[in-house]
Amino acid sequence: MAERFDRTTTTTCGYCGVGCRLEARAREGRVVSIAPALDGPANRGHTCLKGRFAHQFSRSRERLTTPLIREDGQLRSASWEEATARIVEELTRIRRERGPDAIAGLASSRATNEDCWAMQRLMRAAIGTNNIDNCSRVCHSPTSYALRRSLGYSGATGSFDDIEHADAAIIIGANPTEGHPVAGARIKQAALHGLRLVTIDPRRIELADYGVLHLAPRPGTNAAVLLGLAHVLEREGLVARDFVEARTTGFDAVRELIAAYSPQAVQEITGIPAADLEAAAMIYGQAGEASILWGLGVTEHKFGSEVAQLLCNLALMTGKVGRPGSALLPLRGQNNVQGSSDMGALPDTYSGYRPVADETVARAFEQAWGVPLSRTPGMKIPQMFDAAVAGDLKAMFIFGEDVAQTDPNTTHVVRALEALDFLVCQDIFETETTAYADVILPASSFLEKTGTFTNAERRIQLVGAAIEPPGEARTDFDILTALSRALGHDMGLEAPADAMREIAALTPEFAGVTYERLGRRGLQWPVAPDGTDAPILYGERFEQPDGRAHFAALPYKEPGDAADDEFPLVLITGRRLEHYNAGTMTRRTANLELLPAEWLELHPDDAARLWVADGDLVSVRSRVGRIEVHARITDRIEPGHVFTAFHFPEVRTNLLVGASADVNTSCPEYKVVAVDVRPVQEAPSATPALASAG
Ligand SMILES: Nc1nc2c(c(=O)[nH]1)N[C@H]1C(S)=C(S)[C@@H](COP(=O)(O)OP(=O)(O)OC[C@H]3O[C@@H](n4cnc5c(=O)[nH]c(N)nc54)[C@H](O)[C@@H]3O)O[C@H]1N2
Ligand SMILES: Nc1nc2c(c(=O)[nH]1)N[C@H]1C(S)=C(S)[C@@H](COP(=O)(O)OP(=O)(O)OC[C@H]3O[C@@H](n4cnc5c(=O)[nH]c(N)nc54)[C@H](O)[C@@H]3O)O[C@H]1N2
Ligand code: SF4
Ligand SMILES: [Mo]
């Protein structure tokens, strides 16, 4: 009997930020099965249905297999030479006529560190602009901002292992059993073994069933919840005075601020019963070791970056940081969103979050790359779209992001893409965004390339190629380095390993990283020159000039949108287990059979009032747009709220989301959108008899 597979490659999952290690088995150039790597530090022999089964997309007939060029409005196949020549000609012309800042690029947080390194170097050194950003902008940029201000490093303070070492945990604005399923399963196991779990989410998420307490705040009121928790901790004498004294600054202002946030006052704002808030504070405050985990229900708000700072306050005032079991764990989203940001695919920082305006840093990069570099911070993603509409941005190079589906305010995004003189997309499929491209470059998925991803624990892990790219598709790394060469800047990086050597040489937190040292278990940055890594940060000192962590005294402020007479319901958007973001990959796998379409979750009381039955088509209208979607009636959501995801182009959820965004980072307020929901009279479908007669 023939072998079922002829090659096994140990690699890292390319979907979410858990970073499961996988064994990919291939036969005759196709992935035939994927199994969990038993020694994977984050997954310990487990995977979810995406990592294990959602690989058929890799040989989908719809994969991009040749470059495509638009001519007279139509896309046609082209050679790599032709596509490259077109890109060089257009970008050179625009740079000559309008300057380098008329060009912007997006790096893909689905791609490797090495790919993102090449992308930011291409924009900075070959084009000459800091107009480079990545999807962390629309995701955890508020977390990054808060952690850097409060503690120092832009990363989780601990590891998933802290879940098992904790006596209690707060999970706020995250739904790990759908978004980070293997971490979700570890939390379930820990809860079954005594972890006292508090969930804070307007929806009754699955983990609420495993916890000791669930708090359901009104969307956008997290700050009040956290200030109320701090109030009770102070009132009950649960503040770690010695820790606060020895290792932090700014607590006095916080103590003054929280006096006003009594449980009663917080109940008014959030709808959370005062007794529940008090109980939650006691569970966290009295635990020996306790961790806080969070997601987009914290960040994707008008004051998301402030709320993330308030989370740091809680850990600091109780001294619950820097020990096994006491961690701050943001559940970073994409497989490599931590990494793309670490690599400096951001408009204001080089790798390691060092400002582009810092003369010493900029000089080091100029010396390494042999070109002058701009000291002016570039545009963030929403500013890029505004500049395109205003006619100031003329070209974009979008590498692995489907902004026309996933960014907010779709109408504005599309207008921006249409306004550009020249758009290049580098993807593995045609998408809503490539519909506006002048050149489309066929790239490789995570199953077809080598390099590294960095997971939500700051763990840098190796990625191996299980199969070859299809047709004439190339790896992202090869495409980007070749383009840079064609634009006149030869990076001198032949392979991803060369890029990692350069990253290590130019980035203090990566100083000791080599592929050999990463081995099968990876390393958690910062990695010292001798290869010692850091599973737990801040045991001794915080990464601030004075070595101390900083409290932030920030009051509750109202969200950017609110229900009113015309738009009486609040829409929350988020994720489904079976599909991944734009869905380009999961919709091309058997996961589509598990979840074939999107739906809107609606509480039975609202459904009755609106005359909507389960399964009915409804129209959802916001201040900026309208969609149609089928309703599902569930009491996991509170009356007054509705929920949907954004994985299907058939339902352009982001038509509904407006321009409101986090005040410090421009992360969109995807989680609070006032809407009006109405039943739609569906046209009677043609009967089979009529159809065949036609
Ligand atoms: N299956 C699957 N997994 C994924 C993804 C996917 O698309 N599909 N995407 C990946 C990415 S990019 C990311 S960033 C992560 C995201 O992972 P999560 O952060 O878990 O994602 P969401 O489902 O968007 O939002 C989490 C929760 O926030 C809650 N929430 C909304 N508003 C509020 C609020 O005001 N307060 C509180 N306390 N909670 C609120 C929502 O009800 C929701 O349950 O998932 C990653 N993993
Ligand atoms: N309403 C609403 N909208 C949201 C959110 C929300 O909660 N609510 N969440 C936001 C968040 S957190 C995020 S992170 C964004 C995600 O939004 P996106 O980053 O746009 O979504 P993805 O589907 O992860 O991937 C983008 C593209 O990368 C391509 N791709 C995948 N792997 C590779 C590769 O290796 N190389 C190349 N070249 N291309 C590749 C895919 O085909 C896809 O077209 O969505 C945001 N949108
Ligand atoms: S939990 Fe995340 S990393 Fe692990 S298999 Fe699932 S999608 Fe992949
Ligand atoms: Mo994300």
PDB file of C-alpha atoms in Angstrom, residues 297-460:
ATOM      1  CA  GLY A 297     -13.992  44.140  23.445  1.00  0.00           C
ATOM      2  CA  VAL A 298     -11.415  46.291  25.253  1.00  0.00           C
ATOM      3  CA  THR A 299      -9.522  47.815  22.335  1.00  0.00           C
ATOM      4  CA  GLU A 300     -11.980  48.456  19.487  1.00  0.00           C
ATOM      5  CA  HIS A 301     -13.590  51.426  21.203  1.00  0.00           C
ATOM      6  CA  LYS A 302     -13.249  55.192  21.221  1.00  0.00           C
ATOM      7  CA  PHE A 303     -11.229  54.976  24.453  1.00  0.00           C
ATOM      8  CA  GLY A 304      -9.771  51.501  23.974  1.00  0.00           C
ATOM      9  CA  SER A 305      -6.202  52.592  24.706  1.00  0.00           C
ATOM     10  CA  GLU A 306      -7.328  54.192  27.982  1.00  0.00           C
ATOM     11  CA  VAL A 307      -9.219  51.073  29.026  1.00  0.00           C
ATOM     12  CA  ALA A 308      -6.118  48.974  28.387  1.00  0.00           C
ATOM     13  CA  GLN A 309      -4.205  51.319  30.702  1.00  0.00           C
ATOM     14  CA  LEU A 310      -6.908  50.853  33.344  1.00  0.00           C
ATOM     15  CA  LEU A 311      -6.353  47.087  33.076  1.00  0.00           C
ATOM     16  CA  CYS A 312      -2.679  47.656  33.839  1.00  0.00           C
ATOM     17  CA  ASN A 313      -3.740  49.769  36.856  1.00  0.00           C
ATOM     18  CA  LEU A 314      -5.629  46.796  38.349  1.00  0.00           C
ATOM     19  CA  ALA A 315      -2.630  44.501  38.081  1.00  0.00           C
ATOM     20  CA  LEU A 316      -0.295  47.161  39.445  1.00  0.00           C
ATOM     21  CA  MET A 317      -2.382  48.162  42.453  1.00  0.00           C
ATOM     22  CA  THR A 318      -2.620  44.520  43.530  1.00  0.00           C
ATOM     23  CA  GLY A 319       0.977  43.721  42.581  1.00  0.00           C
ATOM     24  CA  LYS A 320      -0.248  40.923  40.324  1.00  0.00           C
ATOM     25  CA  VAL A 321       2.365  41.075  37.600  1.00  0.00           C
ATOM     26  CA  GLY A 322       5.721  39.477  36.921  1.00  0.00           C
ATOM     27  CA  ARG A 323       5.084  36.154  38.679  1.00  0.00           C
ATOM     28  CA  PRO A 324       3.858  32.786  37.393  1.00  0.00           C
ATOM     29  CA  GLY A 325       0.057  32.974  37.391  1.00  0.00           C
ATOM     30  CA  SER A 326      -0.063  36.772  37.641  1.00  0.00           C
ATOM     31  CA  ALA A 327       0.090  38.064  34.100  1.00  0.00           C
ATOM     32  CA  LEU A 328      -1.440  40.589  31.754  1.00  0.00           C
ATOM     33  CA  LEU A 329      -2.288  38.581  28.648  1.00  0.00           C
ATOM     34  CA  PRO A 330      -3.702  40.439  25.653  1.00  0.00           C
ATOM     35  CA  LEU A 331      -5.015  37.803  23.236  1.00  0.00           C
ATOM     36  CA  ARG A 332      -3.283  39.122  20.128  1.00  0.00           C
ATOM     37  CA  GLY A 333      -5.279  38.248  17.038  1.00  0.00           C
ATOM     38  CA  GLN A 334      -3.524  37.173  13.886  1.00  0.00           C
ATOM     39  CA  ASN A 335      -0.785  34.580  13.788  1.00  0.00           C
ATOM     40  CA  ASN A 336       1.837  37.291  13.426  1.00  0.00           C
ATOM     41  CA  VAL A 337       0.300  40.606  14.422  1.00  0.00           C
ATOM     42  CA  GLN A 338       2.662  40.778  17.381  1.00  0.00           C
ATOM     43  CA  GLY A 339       5.535  40.165  14.990  1.00  0.00           C
ATOM     44  CA  SER A 340       4.582  42.558  12.192  1.00  0.00           C
ATOM     45  CA  SER A 341       4.504  45.355  14.765  1.00  0.00           C
ATOM     46  CA  ASP A 342       7.714  44.171  16.479  1.00  0.00           C
ATOM     47  CA  MET A 343       9.371  44.347  13.044  1.00  0.00           C
ATOM     48  CA  GLY A 344       8.531  48.025  12.644  1.00  0.00           C
ATOM     49  CA  ALA A 345       5.740  47.700  10.095  1.00  0.00           C
ATOM     50  CA  LEU A 346       4.326  50.798  11.788  1.00  0.00           C
ATOM     51  CA  PRO A 347       4.402  54.434  10.669  1.00  0.00           C
ATOM     52  CA  ASP A 348       6.159  55.805  13.739  1.00  0.00           C
ATOM     53  CA  THR A 349       8.576  53.097  14.853  1.00  0.00           C
ATOM     54  CA  TYR A 350      11.423  50.917  13.647  1.00  0.00           C
ATOM     55  CA  SER A 351      11.734  47.382  14.997  1.00  0.00           C
ATOM     56  CA  GLY A 352      11.496  47.140  18.767  1.00  0.00           C
ATOM     57  CA  TYR A 353       9.135  50.165  18.848  1.00  0.00           C
ATOM     58  CA  ARG A 354      11.967  52.696  18.524  1.00  0.00           C
ATOM     59  CA  PRO A 355      10.752  56.040  17.133  1.00  0.00           C
ATOM     60  CA  VAL A 356      11.588  56.889  13.518  1.00  0.00           C
ATOM     61  CA  ALA A 357      12.352  60.394  14.765  1.00  0.00           C
ATOM     62  CA  ASP A 358      15.087  59.110  17.116  1.00  0.00           C
ATOM     63  CA  GLU A 359      18.347  60.269  15.549  1.00  0.00           C
ATOM     64  CA  THR A 360      20.544  57.483  16.948  1.00  0.00           C
ATOM     65  CA  VAL A 361      18.163  54.768  15.827  1.00  0.00           C
ATOM     66  CA  ALA A 362      17.629  56.276  12.386  1.00  0.00           C
ATOM     67  CA  ARG A 363      21.410  56.588  11.875  1.00  0.00           C
ATOM     68  CA  ALA A 364      21.912  52.910  12.717  1.00  0.00           C
ATOM     69  CA  PHE A 365      19.393  51.918  10.063  1.00  0.00           C
ATOM     70  CA  GLU A 366      20.900  54.336   7.532  1.00  0.00           C
ATOM     71  CA  GLN A 367      24.279  52.768   8.098  1.00  0.00           C
ATOM     72  CA  ALA A 368      22.954  49.236   7.754  1.00  0.00           C
ATOM     73  CA  TRP A 369      20.909  49.945   4.639  1.00  0.00           C
ATOM     74  CA  GLY A 370      23.162  52.511   3.011  1.00  0.00           C
ATOM     75  CA  VAL A 371      20.417  55.032   2.207  1.00  0.00           C
ATOM     76  CA  PRO A 372      19.088  58.216   3.835  1.00  0.00           C
ATOM     77  CA  LEU A 373      15.886  57.578   5.815  1.00  0.00           C
ATOM     78  CA  SER A 374      12.965  59.870   6.646  1.00  0.00           C
ATOM     79  CA  ARG A 375      12.603  61.127  10.219  1.00  0.00           C
ATOM     80  CA  THR A 376       8.931  62.042   9.689  1.00  0.00           C
ATOM     81  CA  PRO A 377       6.377  59.557  11.042  1.00  0.00           C
ATOM     82  CA  GLY A 378       4.124  58.208   8.302  1.00  0.00           C
ATOM     83  CA  MET A 379       0.371  57.838   8.028  1.00  0.00           C
ATOM     84  CA  LYS A 380      -1.773  55.350   9.920  1.00  0.00           C
ATOM     85  CA  ILE A 381      -4.206  53.281   7.854  1.00  0.00           C
ATOM     86  CA  PRO A 382      -7.259  55.563   8.259  1.00  0.00           C
ATOM     87  CA  GLN A 383      -5.126  58.611   7.456  1.00  0.00           C
ATOM     88  CA  MET A 384      -3.963  56.854   4.279  1.00  0.00           C
ATOM     89  CA  PHE A 385      -7.558  56.482   3.101  1.00  0.00           C
ATOM     90  CA  ASP A 386      -8.360  60.095   3.984  1.00  0.00           C
ATOM     91  CA  ALA A 387      -5.269  61.257   2.087  1.00  0.00           C
ATOM     92  CA  ALA A 388      -6.223  59.167  -0.941  1.00  0.00           C
ATOM     93  CA  VAL A 389      -9.691  60.714  -1.048  1.00  0.00           C
ATOM     94  CA  ALA A 390      -8.129  64.168  -0.642  1.00  0.00           C
ATOM     95  CA  GLY A 391      -5.810  63.439  -3.587  1.00  0.00           C
ATOM     96  CA  ASP A 392      -2.584  63.549  -1.550  1.00  0.00           C
ATOM     97  CA  LEU A 393      -1.882  59.823  -1.546  1.00  0.00           C
ATOM     98  CA  LYS A 394      -1.458  58.464  -5.062  1.00  0.00           C
ATOM     99  CA  ALA A 395      -0.348  54.844  -4.712  1.00  0.00           C
ATOM    100  CA  MET A 396      -0.749  51.988  -2.266  1.00  0.00           C
ATOM    101  CA  PHE A 397       0.972  48.642  -1.967  1.00  0.00           C
ATOM    102  CA  ILE A 398      -1.340  46.373   0.011  1.00  0.00           C
ATOM    103  CA  PHE A 399       0.301  43.144   1.067  1.00  0.00           C
ATOM    104  CA  GLY A 400      -2.107  40.575   2.559  1.00  0.00           C
ATOM    105  CA  GLU A 401      -4.920  42.707   3.909  1.00  0.00           C
ATOM    106  CA  ASP A 402      -8.472  42.838   2.619  1.00  0.00           C
ATOM    107  CA  VAL A 403      -9.244  46.394   3.636  1.00  0.00           C
ATOM    108  CA  ALA A 404     -12.353  46.674   1.458  1.00  0.00           C
ATOM    109  CA  GLN A 405     -13.972  44.002   3.583  1.00  0.00           C
ATOM    110  CA  THR A 406     -12.361  44.287   6.988  1.00  0.00           C
ATOM    111  CA  ASP A 407     -11.628  47.978   7.564  1.00  0.00           C
ATOM    112  CA  PRO A 408     -14.447  50.157   8.901  1.00  0.00           C
ATOM    113  CA  ASN A 409     -16.500  52.541   6.828  1.00  0.00           C
ATOM    114  CA  THR A 410     -16.390  50.442   3.648  1.00  0.00           C
ATOM    115  CA  THR A 411     -17.883  53.176   1.480  1.00  0.00           C
ATOM    116  CA  HIS A 412     -15.014  55.511   2.375  1.00  0.00           C
ATOM    117  CA  VAL A 413     -12.374  52.782   1.912  1.00  0.00           C
ATOM    118  CA  VAL A 414     -13.699  51.958  -1.551  1.00  0.00           C
ATOM    119  CA  ARG A 415     -13.750  55.625  -2.482  1.00  0.00           C
ATOM    120  CA  ALA A 416     -10.118  55.867  -1.366  1.00  0.00           C
ATOM    121  CA  LEU A 417      -9.036  52.800  -3.363  1.00  0.00           C
ATOM    122  CA  GLU A 418     -10.799  54.170  -6.421  1.00  0.00           C
ATOM    123  CA  ALA A 419      -9.141  57.560  -5.980  1.00  0.00           C
ATOM    124  CA  LEU A 420      -5.611  56.096  -6.132  1.00  0.00           C
ATOM    125  CA  ASP A 421      -3.607  56.374  -9.340  1.00  0.00           C
ATOM    126  CA  PHE A 422      -2.036  53.010  -8.708  1.00  0.00           C
ATOM    127  CA  LEU A 423      -2.813  50.068  -6.403  1.00  0.00           C
ATOM    128  CA  VAL A 424      -0.733  46.906  -6.033  1.00  0.00           C
ATOM    129  CA  CYS A 425      -2.123  43.955  -4.066  1.00  0.00           C
ATOM    130  CA  GLN A 426      -0.077  40.955  -3.021  1.00  0.00           C
ATOM    131  CA  ASP A 427      -2.373  38.149  -1.903  1.00  0.00           C
ATOM    132  CA  ILE A 428      -3.158  34.474  -2.352  1.00  0.00           C
ATOM    133  CA  PHE A 429      -6.716  35.072  -3.636  1.00  0.00           C
ATOM    134  CA  GLU A 430      -8.665  37.755  -5.403  1.00  0.00           C
ATOM    135  CA  THR A 431     -10.508  39.704  -2.710  1.00  0.00           C
ATOM    136  CA  GLU A 432     -12.860  42.632  -2.314  1.00  0.00           C
ATOM    137  CA  THR A 433      -9.722  44.800  -2.250  1.00  0.00           C
ATOM    138  CA  THR A 434      -7.988  43.344  -5.308  1.00  0.00           C
ATOM    139  CA  ALA A 435     -11.086  44.384  -7.283  1.00  0.00           C
ATOM    140  CA  TYR A 436      -9.503  47.871  -7.304  1.00  0.00           C
ATOM    141  CA  ALA A 437      -5.920  46.774  -8.009  1.00  0.00           C
ATOM    142  CA  ASP A 438      -3.896  47.701 -11.058  1.00  0.00           C
ATOM    143  CA  VAL A 439      -1.441  44.866 -10.436  1.00  0.00           C
ATOM    144  CA  ILE A 440      -2.048  41.707  -8.383  1.00  0.00           C
ATOM    145  CA  LEU A 441       0.920  39.611  -7.304  1.00  0.00           C
ATOM    146  CA  PRO A 442       0.365  35.896  -6.523  1.00  0.00           C
ATOM    147  CA  ALA A 443       1.945  35.012  -3.186  1.00  0.00           C
ATOM    148  CA  SER A 444       2.309  32.049  -0.840  1.00  0.00           C
ATOM    149  CA  SER A 445       0.351  30.984   2.192  1.00  0.00           C
ATOM    150  CA  PHE A 446       1.964  29.942   5.466  1.00  0.00           C
ATOM    151  CA  LEU A 447       2.054  26.338   4.222  1.00  0.00           C
ATOM    152  CA  GLU A 448       4.409  27.322   1.400  1.00  0.00           C
ATOM    153  CA  LYS A 449       7.086  29.443   3.049  1.00  0.00           C
ATOM    154  CA  THR A 450       9.783  29.540   5.696  1.00  0.00           C
ATOM    155  CA  GLY A 451      10.468  32.100   8.390  1.00  0.00           C
ATOM    156  CA  THR A 452       9.016  32.874  11.813  1.00  0.00           C
ATOM    157  CA  PHE A 453       5.762  34.008  13.453  1.00  0.00           C
ATOM    158  CA  THR A 454       5.535  35.625  16.898  1.00  0.00           C
ATOM    159  CA  ASN A 455       2.494  34.578  18.931  1.00  0.00           C
ATOM    160  CA  ALA A 456       0.520  36.327  21.670  1.00  0.00           C
ATOM    161  CA  GLU A 457       3.112  35.242  24.244  1.00  0.00           C
ATOM    162  CA  ARG A 458       5.923  37.045  22.370  1.00  0.00           C
ATOM    163  CA  ARG A 459       7.080  33.571  21.311  1.00  0.00           C
ATOM    164  CA  ILE A 460       9.043  33.571  18.061  1.00  0.00           C
TER     165      ILE A 460
END
